[in-house]
CSV table of C-alpha atoms in Angstrom, one decimal:
chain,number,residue,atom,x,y,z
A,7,UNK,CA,202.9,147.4,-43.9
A,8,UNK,CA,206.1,147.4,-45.9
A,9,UNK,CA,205.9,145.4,-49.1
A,10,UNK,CA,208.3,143.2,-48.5
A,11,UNK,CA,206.8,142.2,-45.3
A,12,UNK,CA,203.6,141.6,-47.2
A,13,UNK,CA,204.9,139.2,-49.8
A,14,UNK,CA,206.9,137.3,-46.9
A,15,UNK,CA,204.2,137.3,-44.8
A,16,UNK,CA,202.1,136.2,-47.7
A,17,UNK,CA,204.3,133.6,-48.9
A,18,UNK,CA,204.2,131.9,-45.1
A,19,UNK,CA,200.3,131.6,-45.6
A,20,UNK,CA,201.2,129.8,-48.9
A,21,UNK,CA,203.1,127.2,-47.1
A,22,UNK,CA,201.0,126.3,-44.1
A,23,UNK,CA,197.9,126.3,-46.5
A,24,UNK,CA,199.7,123.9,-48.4
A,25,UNK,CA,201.1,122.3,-45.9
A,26,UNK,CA,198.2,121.6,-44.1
A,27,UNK,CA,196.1,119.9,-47.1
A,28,UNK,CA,199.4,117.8,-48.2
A,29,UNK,CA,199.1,116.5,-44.5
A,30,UNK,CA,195.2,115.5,-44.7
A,31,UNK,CA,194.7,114.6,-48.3
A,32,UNK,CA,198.1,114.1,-49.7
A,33,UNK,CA,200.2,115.7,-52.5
A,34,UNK,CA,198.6,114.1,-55.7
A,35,UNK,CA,194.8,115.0,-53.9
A,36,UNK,CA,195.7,118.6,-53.3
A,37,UNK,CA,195.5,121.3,-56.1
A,38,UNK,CA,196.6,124.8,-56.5
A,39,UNK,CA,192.8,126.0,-56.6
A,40,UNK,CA,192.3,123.8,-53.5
A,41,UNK,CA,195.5,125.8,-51.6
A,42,UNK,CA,193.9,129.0,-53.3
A,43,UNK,CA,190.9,129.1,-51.5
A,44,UNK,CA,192.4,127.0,-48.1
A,45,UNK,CA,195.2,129.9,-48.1
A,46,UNK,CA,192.4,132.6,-48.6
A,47,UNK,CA,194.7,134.2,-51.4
A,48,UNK,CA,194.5,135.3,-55.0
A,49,UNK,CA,195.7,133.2,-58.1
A,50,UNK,CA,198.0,135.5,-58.7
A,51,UNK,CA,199.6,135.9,-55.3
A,52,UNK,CA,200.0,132.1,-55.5
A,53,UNK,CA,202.2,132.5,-58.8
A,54,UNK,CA,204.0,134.9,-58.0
A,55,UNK,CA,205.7,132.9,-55.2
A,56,UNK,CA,205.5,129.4,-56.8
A,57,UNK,CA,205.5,128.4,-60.3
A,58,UNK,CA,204.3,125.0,-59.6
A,59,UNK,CA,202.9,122.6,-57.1
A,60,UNK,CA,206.0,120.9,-56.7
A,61,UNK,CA,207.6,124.1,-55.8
A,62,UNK,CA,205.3,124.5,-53.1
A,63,UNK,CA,206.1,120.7,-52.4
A,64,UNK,CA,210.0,121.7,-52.2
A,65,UNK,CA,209.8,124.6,-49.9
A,66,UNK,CA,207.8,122.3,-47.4
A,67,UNK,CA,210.7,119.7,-47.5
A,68,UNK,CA,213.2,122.5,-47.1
A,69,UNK,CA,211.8,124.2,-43.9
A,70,UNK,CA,211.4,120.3,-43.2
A,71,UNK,CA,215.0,119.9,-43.6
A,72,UNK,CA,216.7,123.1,-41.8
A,73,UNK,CA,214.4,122.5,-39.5
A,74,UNK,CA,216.1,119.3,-38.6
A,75,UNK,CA,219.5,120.7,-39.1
A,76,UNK,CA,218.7,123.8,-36.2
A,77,UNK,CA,217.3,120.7,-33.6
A,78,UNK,CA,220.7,118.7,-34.2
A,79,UNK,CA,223.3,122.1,-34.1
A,80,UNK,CA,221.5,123.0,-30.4
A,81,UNK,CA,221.7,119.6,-28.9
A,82,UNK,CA,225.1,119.3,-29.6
A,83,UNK,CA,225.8,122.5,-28.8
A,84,UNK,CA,224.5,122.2,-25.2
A,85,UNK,CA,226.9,119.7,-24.6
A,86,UNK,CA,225.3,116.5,-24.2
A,87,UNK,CA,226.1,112.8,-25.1
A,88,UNK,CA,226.0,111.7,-28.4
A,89,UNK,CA,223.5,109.4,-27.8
A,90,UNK,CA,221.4,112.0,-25.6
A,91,UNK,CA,222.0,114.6,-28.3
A,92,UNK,CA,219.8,111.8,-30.9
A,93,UNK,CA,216.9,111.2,-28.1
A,94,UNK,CA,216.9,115.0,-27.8
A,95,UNK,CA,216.5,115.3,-31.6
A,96,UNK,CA,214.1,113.1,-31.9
A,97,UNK,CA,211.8,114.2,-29.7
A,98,UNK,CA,211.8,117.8,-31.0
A,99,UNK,CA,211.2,116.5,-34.9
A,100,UNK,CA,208.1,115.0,-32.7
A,101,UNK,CA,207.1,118.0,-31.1
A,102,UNK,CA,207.3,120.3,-34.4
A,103,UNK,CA,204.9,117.5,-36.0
A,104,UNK,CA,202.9,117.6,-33.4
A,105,UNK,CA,202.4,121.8,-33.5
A,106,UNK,CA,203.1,122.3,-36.8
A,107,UNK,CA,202.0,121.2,-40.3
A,108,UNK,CA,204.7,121.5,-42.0
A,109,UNK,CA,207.0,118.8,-40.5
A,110,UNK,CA,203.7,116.6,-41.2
A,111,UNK,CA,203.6,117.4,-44.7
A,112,UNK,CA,207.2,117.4,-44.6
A,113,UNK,CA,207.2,113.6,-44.0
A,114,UNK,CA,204.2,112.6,-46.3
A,115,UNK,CA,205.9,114.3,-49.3
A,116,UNK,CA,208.8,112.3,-48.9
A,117,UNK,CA,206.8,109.1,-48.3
A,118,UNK,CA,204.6,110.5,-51.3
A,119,UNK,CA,206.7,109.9,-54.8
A,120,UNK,CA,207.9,114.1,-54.7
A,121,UNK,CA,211.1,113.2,-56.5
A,122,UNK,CA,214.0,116.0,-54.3
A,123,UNK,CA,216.0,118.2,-56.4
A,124,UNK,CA,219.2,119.4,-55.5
A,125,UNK,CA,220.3,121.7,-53.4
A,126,UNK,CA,218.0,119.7,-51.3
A,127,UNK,CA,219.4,116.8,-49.6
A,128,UNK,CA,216.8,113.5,-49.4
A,129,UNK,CA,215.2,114.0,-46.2
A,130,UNK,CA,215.8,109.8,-45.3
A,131,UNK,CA,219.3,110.6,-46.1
A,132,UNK,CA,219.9,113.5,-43.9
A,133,UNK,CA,218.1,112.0,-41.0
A,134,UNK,CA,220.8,108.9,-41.7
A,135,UNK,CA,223.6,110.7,-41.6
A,136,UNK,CA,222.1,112.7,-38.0
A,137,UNK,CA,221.5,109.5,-36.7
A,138,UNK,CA,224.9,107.5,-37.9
A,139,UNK,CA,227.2,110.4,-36.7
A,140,UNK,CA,225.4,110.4,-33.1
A,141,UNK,CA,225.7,106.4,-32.7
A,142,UNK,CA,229.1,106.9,-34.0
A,143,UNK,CA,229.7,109.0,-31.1
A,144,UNK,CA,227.7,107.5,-28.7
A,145,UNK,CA,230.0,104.0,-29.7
A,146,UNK,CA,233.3,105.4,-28.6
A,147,UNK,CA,231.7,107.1,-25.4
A,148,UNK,CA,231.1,103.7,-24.6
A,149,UNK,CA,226.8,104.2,-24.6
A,150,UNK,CA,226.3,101.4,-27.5
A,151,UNK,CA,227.1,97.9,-26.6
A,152,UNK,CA,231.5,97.8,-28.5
A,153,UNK,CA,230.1,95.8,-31.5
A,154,UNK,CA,227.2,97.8,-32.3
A,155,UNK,CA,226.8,98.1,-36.2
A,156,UNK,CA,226.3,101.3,-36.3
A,157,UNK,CA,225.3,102.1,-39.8
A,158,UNK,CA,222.6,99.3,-39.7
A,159,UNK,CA,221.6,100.6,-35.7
A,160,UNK,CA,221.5,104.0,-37.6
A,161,UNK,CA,219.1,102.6,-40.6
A,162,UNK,CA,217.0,100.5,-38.3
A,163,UNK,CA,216.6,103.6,-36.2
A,164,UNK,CA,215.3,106.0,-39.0
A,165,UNK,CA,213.1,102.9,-40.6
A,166,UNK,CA,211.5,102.3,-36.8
A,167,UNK,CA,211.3,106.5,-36.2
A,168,UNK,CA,209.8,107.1,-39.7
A,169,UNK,CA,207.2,104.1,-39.9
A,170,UNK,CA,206.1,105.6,-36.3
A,171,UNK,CA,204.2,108.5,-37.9
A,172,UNK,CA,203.8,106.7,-41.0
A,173,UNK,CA,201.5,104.4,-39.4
A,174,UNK,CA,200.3,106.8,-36.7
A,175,UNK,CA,199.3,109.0,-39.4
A,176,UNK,CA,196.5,106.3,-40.5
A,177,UNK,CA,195.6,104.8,-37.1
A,178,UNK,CA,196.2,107.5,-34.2
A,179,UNK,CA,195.9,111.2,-33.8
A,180,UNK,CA,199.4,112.9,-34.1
A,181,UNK,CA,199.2,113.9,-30.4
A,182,UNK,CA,200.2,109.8,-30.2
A,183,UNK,CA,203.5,110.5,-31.6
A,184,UNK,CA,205.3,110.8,-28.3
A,185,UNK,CA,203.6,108.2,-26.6
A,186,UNK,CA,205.4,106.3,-30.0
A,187,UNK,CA,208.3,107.6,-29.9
A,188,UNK,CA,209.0,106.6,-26.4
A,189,UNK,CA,208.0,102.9,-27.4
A,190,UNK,CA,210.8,103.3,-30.0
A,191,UNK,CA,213.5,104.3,-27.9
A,192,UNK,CA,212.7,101.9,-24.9
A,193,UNK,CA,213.1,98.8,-27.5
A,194,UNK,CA,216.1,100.8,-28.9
A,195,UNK,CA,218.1,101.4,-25.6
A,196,UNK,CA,217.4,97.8,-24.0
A,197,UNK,CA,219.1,96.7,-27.6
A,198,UNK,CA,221.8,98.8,-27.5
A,199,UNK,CA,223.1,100.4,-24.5
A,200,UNK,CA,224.8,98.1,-22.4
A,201,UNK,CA,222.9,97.5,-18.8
A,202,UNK,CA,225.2,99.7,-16.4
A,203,UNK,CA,224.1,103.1,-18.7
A,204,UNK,CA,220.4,102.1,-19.8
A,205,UNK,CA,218.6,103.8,-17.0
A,206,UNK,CA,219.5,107.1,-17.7
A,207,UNK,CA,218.6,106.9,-21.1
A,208,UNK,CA,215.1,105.1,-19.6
A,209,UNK,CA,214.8,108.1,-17.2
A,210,UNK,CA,215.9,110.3,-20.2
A,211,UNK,CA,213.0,109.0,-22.6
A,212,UNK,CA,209.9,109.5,-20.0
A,213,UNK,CA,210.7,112.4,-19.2
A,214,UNK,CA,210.7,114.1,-23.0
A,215,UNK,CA,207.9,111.9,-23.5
A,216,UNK,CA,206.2,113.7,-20.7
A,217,UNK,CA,207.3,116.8,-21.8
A,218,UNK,CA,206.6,117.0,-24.6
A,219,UNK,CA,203.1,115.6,-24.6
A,220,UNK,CA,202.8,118.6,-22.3
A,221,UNK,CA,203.7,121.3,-25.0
């Protein structure tokens, strides 16, 4: 194997390691030996990818973050509503938590105290700014009742979506997070889409629910 490939490859096992033990015990409860011996790797390999545990800690939040960034540039680019574009978006940040560790961790470290650095964006902001340019569009397409706040739909939004898995995380496996997300966006679209539109956002919302419980 090329060694390149190796140290990438390497790296990757790093992340989930980490990833995965941020997820269950939290950052501050997680060392490097502890990631070591979870990520079946030397000391030294460790190092030689990540200085300190808060780098490990910023690549989570990155792959967190572009993640996010890929799942909003394909539902717009398939054409959809704004406001079906957001549901859509959603629902995939759901499904990655529910395959994946990182978009767990992803979550916990920004709940957690890990202070973001630039180039990295705050992962609460970003999520904002998904959210507020989708209601923005969904308000002229005429899917939000005409005097929607938007800005305070969009933070009420990323508050409900966020303290979903927050509280999940303690009370529910993470396979619940559908079930929760659907919950959300029922109370959501009976608030805000004016009664001629709301069933095919309903109809929308079970069936990604479905689906993706499915995956």
């Amino acid at each position: 194997m090329p060694r390149q490939l190796r140290a990438e490859q390497t790296r990757a096992t790093i992340i989930t390691a980490a990833a995965d033990l941020f997820d269950r015990y939290g950052y501050e409860s997680t060392s490097l030996s502890d990631i070591v011996e979870h990520a079946q790797v030397t000391k030294g390999a460790l190092y030689f990818h990540f200085a300190a545990k808060e780098d490990l800690a910023h690549a989570i939040m990155e792959l967190q973050s572009r993640a996010s960034r890929r799942l909003a540039s394909d539902a717009d680019a398939r054409g959809h509503s704004s406001l079906e574009a957001l549901v859509r978006i959603t629902f995939g940040i759901a499904r990655l938590s529910v395959e994946d560790p990182i978009p767990r961790a992803g979550l916990r470290l920004a709940t957690g105290g890990v202070e973001v650095r630039p180039p990295l964006r705050d992962p609460f902001t970003e999520w904002l700014d998904i959210a507020s340019r989708r209601l923005l569009g969904a308000l002229k397409e005429a899917d939000l009742h005409p005097d929607t706040d938007v800005e305070a739909a969009a933070h009420s939004l990323v508050c409900f979506f966020v303290g979903t898995r927050v509280v999940g995380r303690s009370v529910e496996p993470v396979t619940r997070q559908p079930r929760r997300l659907a919950e959300m966006w029922q109370v959501m679209i009976r608030g805000l889409v004016p009664v001629p539109r709301r069933a095919r956002y309903l109809t929308l919302v079970t069936q990604l629910e479905r689906e993706t419980r499915m995956m």
